[in-house]
Amino acid sequence: MITANPEPQRSLKTETLECDLAVVGGGLAGVCAALTAARAGLKVVLMQDRPVLGGNASSEVRLWGLGATCHMSSNNRWARESGAIDEILVENHFRNPEGNAVIFDTVLLEWVLREPNITLLLNTAAFEVAKSDDTTIARVKGFCAQNSVLYDVGAKLFCDASGDGILGFLSGAAFRMGAEAKEEFNEPLAPSVEYGELLGHSIYFMSKDVGVPVRFVAPSYALKDIKKIPRFKNITAEAGSHKCHLWWFEYGGRLDTVHDTEKIKWELWKVAYGAWDYIKNSGKFPEAANLTLEWMGCIPGKRESRRFEGDYMLTQGDIIHQRHHEDAVSYGGWSIDLHPADGVYSPLPGCNQWHARGVYEIPYRTMYSRNITNLFLAGRLVSSSHVAFGSTRVMLTCAESAQAVGLAAALCVRDKLLPKDVAEAKRIKELQTRLLRTGQFIPRVPHKDPDNLAQSATITATSSLKLSRLDPDGTTKQLTRGQGLLLPLLPGPAPKVTFFADVTKPTKVRVELRTSDRPENHTPDVVLGTQEISLPAGENQPLTLAFDATITEPRYALYCVRANEAVSLRCSGERVTGVMSVAHRFTHEHDAALDVETYEVWAPERDPLRRTFACQIDPPIAAFSPQCVANGFARPTCRPNAWVADFSDDDPVLALAWGIPQTVSHIQITFDTDWEHPMESVLWPHHSGLIPFCVKDFRIFGDMGALLHEEKDNHQTRVMVTFPKPVRASRITIECLANWAEQVGVRVPPAAIYDVQVYGSDPTKVV
């Protein structure tokens, strides 16, 4: 029992914490910054003002995390984000293929809690900053209402990943809010005043079929006349059932999206409950009789508020023209996605989206404050114009960039630097190298690491795929739209590709060979050849695409057949790493005055529908050699960048050999978990949760056949094998025993490996 005598005043219980890096904000960006810094050796405090991690991706908001893959609706092939965020997505995909937001919460919490260098403060809102001088943060205070504790956190470095930028705001960091004029950065997509200068918030809800009729009585604050929403006809009974179909329930773009958040939330509740009242009680949706409102968001998902100024501000031109930056440390690929400020009350379309031809680079200089010397920026508040923010704001792009912040912080602590110092050319090279060690993908930056022993090894394998055919499985695909096969070609004459067609009536088909304007892009905007081929009626007819074209450098090319409903192509149940069938989805057309050009979008279907086409290839494509595992790229770019064993190899083995014994303590292997799969974190169901290409069982041997490691049931992209004590070996072999293809029900080659790194000491530690 506690008895407290009256006092004039009491103080809160205070806990003082000291760390290397204090991260404010526990969305996907804050989580990935904290994880990456902690793994590099920093002591990290992660302060999150909500009861769970994930921000907009958490069970409180339930928006799926997404980024450069664009739901597979762009030309960004094999574009899923990498590093720590890939680990999280792959784990969630494995455990949670149905897309349960609560399960995703558990994955995020587990990933953070298992890092001993992270102190996690949930339900703790930052509210005060102390500075040692005008440009330096010394401490941040946060209050946890759940335990009535005030946390006073001191750090060498700080990272604002809070979305609204509470840490940057309190510290006096330069920021912007609203849209720049077209003239400031020469951005033709900059919006007019009528369109609005801010993106609003959205709120989501979900329903459940309980098997019996359910009555709904709307609260008094629900919107009474749904026709006040210009797009009310887009409301459907299944809208709240399993996906956020009503993402366009958006509001607040003409208000202060920081300080008016509660006002915005109430308006969104008014709209959402009014929509549900309309679904249940208008009589227009009899199929909704057994639906109950299972969940309504309690906080809105925020899109835009403050954007802080770094030493560089990303703009429309950086994205659309895929500009190169020497200090690139991450990438984006979502469209420039701008919404009318009036949101749900606007008569305009819910969004306008403009895509680049491929992924774009994000420079490190956007990730620290230009005037607060020890403040990193992560998440949607990084240094960008309003137009560029339309792309950089999405969660997986934010997470990818935040990983660069985590490692940059480690370099700062090790060398007693400030964030700006890391932007120097020599230090950027080290940052890039260390990011690539962790699996980060940086466009056009290969992993050339002098400490990686694999790069000095002679690399061989028991076999390498020479792709000459994909066998039919009895299914067909009608050419209601253009279809084709995206193949990796090496320098030389373009090979002939023969498809097999079922034709219902005599017809002519147009076939094309296409490639992209840049070797690393996959937008098929350059036509290398076109033909028109006559086909009689009949089944299983060879359709040979042979073009007089020469490939001058490694790149992907699209062998495609244009739409013709009289023709169906035979499909194959065989799939190969770095090979993909795609279909013409739409043509990206915009006025040239907007500085966005016209091109076609060819994209694959989602699993389980994604199939390749049965074909024969002459000469065979030999782009899958064992040397690919040390070429510096761990995903398809202009080539597959993977060793792929032959279909017939019953015991595929990859070997790395040196002339003299090497000291080996760590081996990192990157397997194929299908970089094309978006792995949306919540709400989108995923077929099986297993990736057929991924090697599940493998063994590692040293000299004289000594077994060094054995692993079973792996489902992760990257596996870091750490030996209890370093070993001496002149030869390392990796024996691939099985993948997940049999469980998924497709046939793939028995082994695929993108990357192997071999080190004599721990490559992850910086401090």
PDB file of C-alpha atoms in Angstrom, residues 543-731:
ATOM      1  CA  LEU A 543       5.148 -18.933 -84.177  1.00  0.00           C
ATOM      2  CA  THR A 544       8.782 -17.975 -84.718  1.00  0.00           C
ATOM      3  CA  LEU A 545      10.021 -14.498 -83.882  1.00  0.00           C
ATOM      4  CA  ALA A 546      13.283 -13.964 -85.757  1.00  0.00           C
ATOM      5  CA  PHE A 547      14.676 -10.475 -86.110  1.00  0.00           C
ATOM      6  CA  ASP A 548      17.734  -9.050 -87.820  1.00  0.00           C
ATOM      7  CA  ALA A 549      18.921  -7.272 -84.702  1.00  0.00           C
ATOM      8  CA  THR A 550      22.253  -7.185 -82.884  1.00  0.00           C
ATOM      9  CA  ILE A 551      22.556  -6.667 -79.144  1.00  0.00           C
ATOM     10  CA  THR A 552      25.613  -4.546 -78.288  1.00  0.00           C
ATOM     11  CA  GLU A 553      25.563  -4.854 -74.475  1.00  0.00           C
ATOM     12  CA  PRO A 554      23.771  -7.051 -71.935  1.00  0.00           C
ATOM     13  CA  ARG A 555      20.130  -6.016 -71.655  1.00  0.00           C
ATOM     14  CA  TYR A 556      16.614  -7.350 -71.481  1.00  0.00           C
ATOM     15  CA  ALA A 557      14.501  -7.623 -74.600  1.00  0.00           C
ATOM     16  CA  LEU A 558      10.800  -8.268 -74.986  1.00  0.00           C
ATOM     17  CA  TYR A 559       9.666 -10.825 -77.567  1.00  0.00           C
ATOM     18  CA  CYS A 560       6.008  -9.908 -77.887  1.00  0.00           C
ATOM     19  CA  VAL A 561       2.884 -10.756 -79.856  1.00  0.00           C
ATOM     20  CA  ARG A 562       0.294  -8.008 -80.146  1.00  0.00           C
ATOM     21  CA  ALA A 563      -3.363  -8.515 -79.243  1.00  0.00           C
ATOM     22  CA  ASN A 564      -5.378 -10.868 -81.459  1.00  0.00           C
ATOM     23  CA  GLU A 565      -8.363 -12.690 -79.952  1.00  0.00           C
ATOM     24  CA  ALA A 566      -8.171 -15.436 -82.575  1.00  0.00           C
ATOM     25  CA  VAL A 567      -4.821 -16.534 -81.121  1.00  0.00           C
ATOM     26  CA  SER A 568      -3.893 -18.211 -77.831  1.00  0.00           C
ATOM     27  CA  LEU A 569      -0.315 -18.950 -76.793  1.00  0.00           C
ATOM     28  CA  ARG A 570       0.592 -22.163 -75.009  1.00  0.00           C
ATOM     29  CA  CYS A 571       1.921 -21.674 -71.500  1.00  0.00           C
ATOM     30  CA  SER A 572       4.564 -23.371 -69.419  1.00  0.00           C
ATOM     31  CA  GLY A 573       4.590 -24.361 -65.764  1.00  0.00           C
ATOM     32  CA  GLU A 574       8.356 -23.850 -65.760  1.00  0.00           C
ATOM     33  CA  ARG A 575       9.756 -20.638 -64.334  1.00  0.00           C
ATOM     34  CA  VAL A 576      13.309 -19.348 -64.330  1.00  0.00           C
ATOM     35  CA  THR A 577      15.063 -16.721 -62.223  1.00  0.00           C
ATOM     36  CA  GLY A 578      15.446 -13.550 -64.301  1.00  0.00           C
ATOM     37  CA  VAL A 579      12.898 -14.557 -66.979  1.00  0.00           C
ATOM     38  CA  MET A 580       9.353 -13.257 -67.033  1.00  0.00           C
ATOM     39  CA  SER A 581       6.188 -13.202 -69.124  1.00  0.00           C
ATOM     40  CA  VAL A 582       4.435  -9.839 -69.296  1.00  0.00           C
ATOM     41  CA  ALA A 583       1.312  -8.365 -70.855  1.00  0.00           C
ATOM     42  CA  HIS A 584       0.514  -4.940 -72.265  1.00  0.00           C
ATOM     43  CA  ARG A 585      -1.432  -3.280 -69.445  1.00  0.00           C
ATOM     44  CA  PHE A 586      -1.870   0.278 -70.687  1.00  0.00           C
ATOM     45  CA  THR A 587      -0.096   3.088 -72.501  1.00  0.00           C
ATOM     46  CA  HIS A 588       1.354   5.832 -70.332  1.00  0.00           C
ATOM     47  CA  GLU A 589       0.324   8.946 -72.236  1.00  0.00           C
ATOM     48  CA  HIS A 590       0.822  12.500 -71.088  1.00  0.00           C
ATOM     49  CA  ASP A 591       1.206  15.931 -72.595  1.00  0.00           C
ATOM     50  CA  ALA A 592       4.848  16.616 -73.430  1.00  0.00           C
ATOM     51  CA  ALA A 593       4.410  19.972 -71.696  1.00  0.00           C
ATOM     52  CA  LEU A 594       4.362  18.046 -68.411  1.00  0.00           C
ATOM     53  CA  ASP A 595       7.852  16.642 -69.162  1.00  0.00           C
ATOM     54  CA  VAL A 596       6.458  13.111 -69.053  1.00  0.00           C
ATOM     55  CA  GLU A 597       6.664  11.091 -72.255  1.00  0.00           C
ATOM     56  CA  THR A 598       4.467   8.397 -73.797  1.00  0.00           C
ATOM     57  CA  TYR A 599       5.390   4.728 -73.505  1.00  0.00           C
ATOM     58  CA  GLU A 600       3.749   1.350 -73.030  1.00  0.00           C
ATOM     59  CA  VAL A 601       3.538  -0.493 -69.720  1.00  0.00           C
ATOM     60  CA  TRP A 602       4.087  -4.262 -69.928  1.00  0.00           C
ATOM     61  CA  ALA A 603       3.758  -6.060 -66.610  1.00  0.00           C
ATOM     62  CA  PRO A 604       3.277  -9.607 -65.277  1.00  0.00           C
ATOM     63  CA  GLU A 605       0.261 -11.070 -63.530  1.00  0.00           C
ATOM     64  CA  ARG A 606       0.295 -11.817 -59.831  1.00  0.00           C
ATOM     65  CA  ASP A 607       0.770 -15.325 -58.526  1.00  0.00           C
ATOM     66  CA  PRO A 608      -0.719 -17.859 -58.886  1.00  0.00           C
ATOM     67  CA  LEU A 609      -1.623 -16.638 -62.393  1.00  0.00           C
ATOM     68  CA  ARG A 610       1.890 -15.634 -63.403  1.00  0.00           C
ATOM     69  CA  ARG A 611       3.107 -18.160 -65.942  1.00  0.00           C
ATOM     70  CA  THR A 612       5.726 -18.161 -68.651  1.00  0.00           C
ATOM     71  CA  PHE A 613       5.090 -19.071 -72.281  1.00  0.00           C
ATOM     72  CA  ALA A 614       6.147 -22.371 -73.734  1.00  0.00           C
ATOM     73  CA  CYS A 615       8.910 -21.647 -76.200  1.00  0.00           C
ATOM     74  CA  GLN A 616      12.095 -22.716 -77.904  1.00  0.00           C
ATOM     75  CA  ILE A 617      15.128 -20.388 -77.982  1.00  0.00           C
ATOM     76  CA  ASP A 618      17.877 -20.637 -80.598  1.00  0.00           C
ATOM     77  CA  PRO A 619      20.681 -20.245 -79.740  1.00  0.00           C
ATOM     78  CA  PRO A 620      20.164 -20.903 -76.028  1.00  0.00           C
ATOM     79  CA  ILE A 621      20.621 -18.001 -73.622  1.00  0.00           C
ATOM     80  CA  ALA A 622      23.751 -18.512 -71.500  1.00  0.00           C
ATOM     81  CA  ALA A 623      23.354 -15.676 -69.001  1.00  0.00           C
ATOM     82  CA  PHE A 624      23.307 -17.684 -65.756  1.00  0.00           C
ATOM     83  CA  SER A 625      26.989 -18.477 -65.083  1.00  0.00           C
ATOM     84  CA  PRO A 626      28.437 -19.063 -61.594  1.00  0.00           C
ATOM     85  CA  GLN A 627      30.550 -15.897 -61.921  1.00  0.00           C
ATOM     86  CA  CYS A 628      27.343 -13.877 -61.566  1.00  0.00           C
ATOM     87  CA  VAL A 629      27.391 -14.400 -57.775  1.00  0.00           C
ATOM     88  CA  ALA A 630      30.368 -12.034 -57.501  1.00  0.00           C
ATOM     89  CA  ASN A 631      29.515  -9.440 -60.157  1.00  0.00           C
ATOM     90  CA  GLY A 632      28.226  -6.931 -57.602  1.00  0.00           C
ATOM     91  CA  PHE A 633      24.485  -6.993 -58.299  1.00  0.00           C
ATOM     92  CA  ALA A 634      22.115  -9.179 -56.309  1.00  0.00           C
ATOM     93  CA  ARG A 635      19.007  -8.921 -58.504  1.00  0.00           C
ATOM     94  CA  PRO A 636      18.240  -8.671 -62.219  1.00  0.00           C
ATOM     95  CA  THR A 637      19.260  -5.357 -63.768  1.00  0.00           C
ATOM     96  CA  CYS A 638      20.484  -5.450 -67.370  1.00  0.00           C
ATOM     97  CA  ARG A 639      21.097  -9.181 -66.888  1.00  0.00           C
ATOM     98  CA  PRO A 640      19.862 -11.853 -64.432  1.00  0.00           C
ATOM     99  CA  ASN A 641      22.936 -11.504 -62.177  1.00  0.00           C
ATOM    100  CA  ALA A 642      22.312 -14.987 -60.822  1.00  0.00           C
ATOM    101  CA  TRP A 643      23.855 -18.414 -61.047  1.00  0.00           C
ATOM    102  CA  VAL A 644      21.084 -20.780 -62.085  1.00  0.00           C
ATOM    103  CA  ALA A 645      21.685 -24.508 -62.252  1.00  0.00           C
ATOM    104  CA  ASP A 646      20.448 -26.592 -65.157  1.00  0.00           C
ATOM    105  CA  PHE A 647      17.034 -28.224 -64.802  1.00  0.00           C
ATOM    106  CA  SER A 648      18.714 -31.640 -65.026  1.00  0.00           C
ATOM    107  CA  ASP A 649      21.270 -31.066 -62.249  1.00  0.00           C
ATOM    108  CA  ASP A 650      20.256 -33.407 -59.407  1.00  0.00           C
ATOM    109  CA  ASP A 651      22.915 -32.149 -56.985  1.00  0.00           C
ATOM    110  CA  PRO A 652      23.767 -28.522 -57.815  1.00  0.00           C
ATOM    111  CA  VAL A 653      26.934 -27.220 -56.161  1.00  0.00           C
ATOM    112  CA  LEU A 654      28.596 -23.810 -56.325  1.00  0.00           C
ATOM    113  CA  ALA A 655      32.323 -23.701 -55.510  1.00  0.00           C
ATOM    114  CA  LEU A 656      34.651 -20.820 -54.620  1.00  0.00           C
ATOM    115  CA  ALA A 657      38.377 -21.571 -54.662  1.00  0.00           C
ATOM    116  CA  TRP A 658      41.558 -19.663 -53.839  1.00  0.00           C
ATOM    117  CA  GLY A 659      45.163 -20.558 -54.519  1.00  0.00           C
ATOM    118  CA  ILE A 660      46.008 -20.418 -50.827  1.00  0.00           C
ATOM    119  CA  PRO A 661      43.885 -20.983 -47.696  1.00  0.00           C
ATOM    120  CA  GLN A 662      41.767 -18.048 -46.535  1.00  0.00           C
ATOM    121  CA  THR A 663      40.461 -17.210 -43.079  1.00  0.00           C
ATOM    122  CA  VAL A 664      36.662 -17.351 -43.244  1.00  0.00           C
ATOM    123  CA  SER A 665      34.321 -16.303 -40.441  1.00  0.00           C
ATOM    124  CA  HIS A 666      31.153 -15.188 -42.265  1.00  0.00           C
ATOM    125  CA  ILE A 667      29.446 -16.255 -45.483  1.00  0.00           C
ATOM    126  CA  GLN A 668      26.404 -14.391 -46.754  1.00  0.00           C
ATOM    127  CA  ILE A 669      24.265 -15.914 -49.514  1.00  0.00           C
ATOM    128  CA  THR A 670      21.499 -14.125 -51.387  1.00  0.00           C
ATOM    129  CA  PHE A 671      18.792 -16.449 -52.691  1.00  0.00           C
ATOM    130  CA  ASP A 672      15.925 -15.688 -55.045  1.00  0.00           C
ATOM    131  CA  THR A 673      12.775 -14.692 -53.153  1.00  0.00           C
ATOM    132  CA  ASP A 674      11.312 -13.160 -56.321  1.00  0.00           C
ATOM    133  CA  TRP A 675      12.189  -9.462 -56.341  1.00  0.00           C
ATOM    134  CA  GLU A 676       9.184  -8.985 -58.622  1.00  0.00           C
ATOM    135  CA  HIS A 677       6.718  -9.915 -55.889  1.00  0.00           C
ATOM    136  CA  PRO A 678       5.531  -6.699 -54.148  1.00  0.00           C
ATOM    137  CA  MET A 679       4.829  -8.540 -50.863  1.00  0.00           C
ATOM    138  CA  GLU A 680       2.360  -5.873 -49.757  1.00  0.00           C
ATOM    139  CA  SER A 681       2.495  -6.015 -45.987  1.00  0.00           C
ATOM    140  CA  VAL A 682      -1.218  -6.161 -45.162  1.00  0.00           C
ATOM    141  CA  LEU A 683      -4.638  -6.790 -46.751  1.00  0.00           C
ATOM    142  CA  TRP A 684      -3.332  -8.176 -50.041  1.00  0.00           C
ATOM    143  CA  PRO A 685      -3.393 -11.982 -49.869  1.00  0.00           C
ATOM    144  CA  HIS A 686      -0.322 -13.783 -51.212  1.00  0.00           C
ATOM    145  CA  HIS A 687      -0.315 -17.164 -52.897  1.00  0.00           C
ATOM    146  CA  SER A 688       0.990 -19.819 -50.435  1.00  0.00           C
ATOM    147  CA  GLY A 689       3.567 -17.596 -48.703  1.00  0.00           C
ATOM    148  CA  LEU A 690       6.354 -19.619 -50.342  1.00  0.00           C
ATOM    149  CA  ILE A 691       8.712 -18.568 -53.136  1.00  0.00           C
ATOM    150  CA  PRO A 692       9.531 -21.435 -55.509  1.00  0.00           C
ATOM    151  CA  PHE A 693      13.012 -20.212 -56.495  1.00  0.00           C
ATOM    152  CA  CYS A 694      14.236 -19.853 -52.912  1.00  0.00           C
ATOM    153  CA  VAL A 695      16.716 -22.524 -51.790  1.00  0.00           C
ATOM    154  CA  LYS A 696      15.304 -23.997 -48.576  1.00  0.00           C
ATOM    155  CA  ASP A 697      17.914 -26.647 -47.699  1.00  0.00           C
ATOM    156  CA  PHE A 698      21.650 -26.245 -48.240  1.00  0.00           C
ATOM    157  CA  ARG A 699      25.020 -27.223 -46.844  1.00  0.00           C
ATOM    158  CA  ILE A 700      28.396 -25.475 -46.823  1.00  0.00           C
ATOM    159  CA  PHE A 701      31.633 -27.434 -46.952  1.00  0.00           C
ATOM    160  CA  GLY A 702      35.284 -26.465 -46.494  1.00  0.00           C
ATOM    161  CA  ASP A 703      38.486 -28.226 -47.442  1.00  0.00           C
ATOM    162  CA  MET A 704      38.477 -32.026 -47.563  1.00  0.00           C
ATOM    163  CA  GLY A 705      34.681 -32.063 -47.520  1.00  0.00           C
ATOM    164  CA  ALA A 706      34.447 -30.737 -43.967  1.00  0.00           C
ATOM    165  CA  LEU A 707      30.823 -29.810 -43.195  1.00  0.00           C
ATOM    166  CA  LEU A 708      30.821 -26.219 -41.942  1.00  0.00           C
ATOM    167  CA  HIS A 709      27.101 -25.455 -41.884  1.00  0.00           C
ATOM    168  CA  GLU A 710      23.747 -27.046 -42.673  1.00  0.00           C
ATOM    169  CA  GLU A 711      20.447 -25.192 -42.972  1.00  0.00           C
ATOM    170  CA  LYS A 712      16.911 -26.431 -43.522  1.00  0.00           C
ATOM    171  CA  ASP A 713      13.636 -24.699 -44.354  1.00  0.00           C
ATOM    172  CA  ASN A 714      15.166 -21.336 -45.203  1.00  0.00           C
ATOM    173  CA  HIS A 715      12.706 -18.836 -46.663  1.00  0.00           C
ATOM    174  CA  GLN A 716      14.739 -15.624 -46.373  1.00  0.00           C
ATOM    175  CA  THR A 717      16.502 -13.756 -49.169  1.00  0.00           C
ATOM    176  CA  ARG A 718      19.794 -13.304 -47.352  1.00  0.00           C
ATOM    177  CA  VAL A 719      21.341 -15.850 -45.033  1.00  0.00           C
ATOM    178  CA  MET A 720      24.363 -14.823 -42.992  1.00  0.00           C
ATOM    179  CA  VAL A 721      26.296 -17.860 -41.784  1.00  0.00           C
ATOM    180  CA  THR A 722      28.574 -17.069 -38.848  1.00  0.00           C
ATOM    181  CA  PHE A 723      31.025 -19.773 -37.830  1.00  0.00           C
ATOM    182  CA  PRO A 724      31.641 -20.302 -34.087  1.00  0.00           C
ATOM    183  CA  LYS A 725      35.337 -19.704 -34.835  1.00  0.00           C
ATOM    184  CA  PRO A 726      36.995 -18.678 -38.093  1.00  0.00           C
ATOM    185  CA  VAL A 727      38.048 -21.534 -40.366  1.00  0.00           C
ATOM    186  CA  ARG A 728      40.920 -21.837 -42.807  1.00  0.00           C
ATOM    187  CA  ALA A 729      39.906 -23.024 -46.244  1.00  0.00           C
ATOM    188  CA  SER A 730      41.132 -22.790 -49.816  1.00  0.00           C
ATOM    189  CA  ARG A 731      37.788 -23.987 -51.146  1.00  0.00           C
TER     190      ARG A 731
END
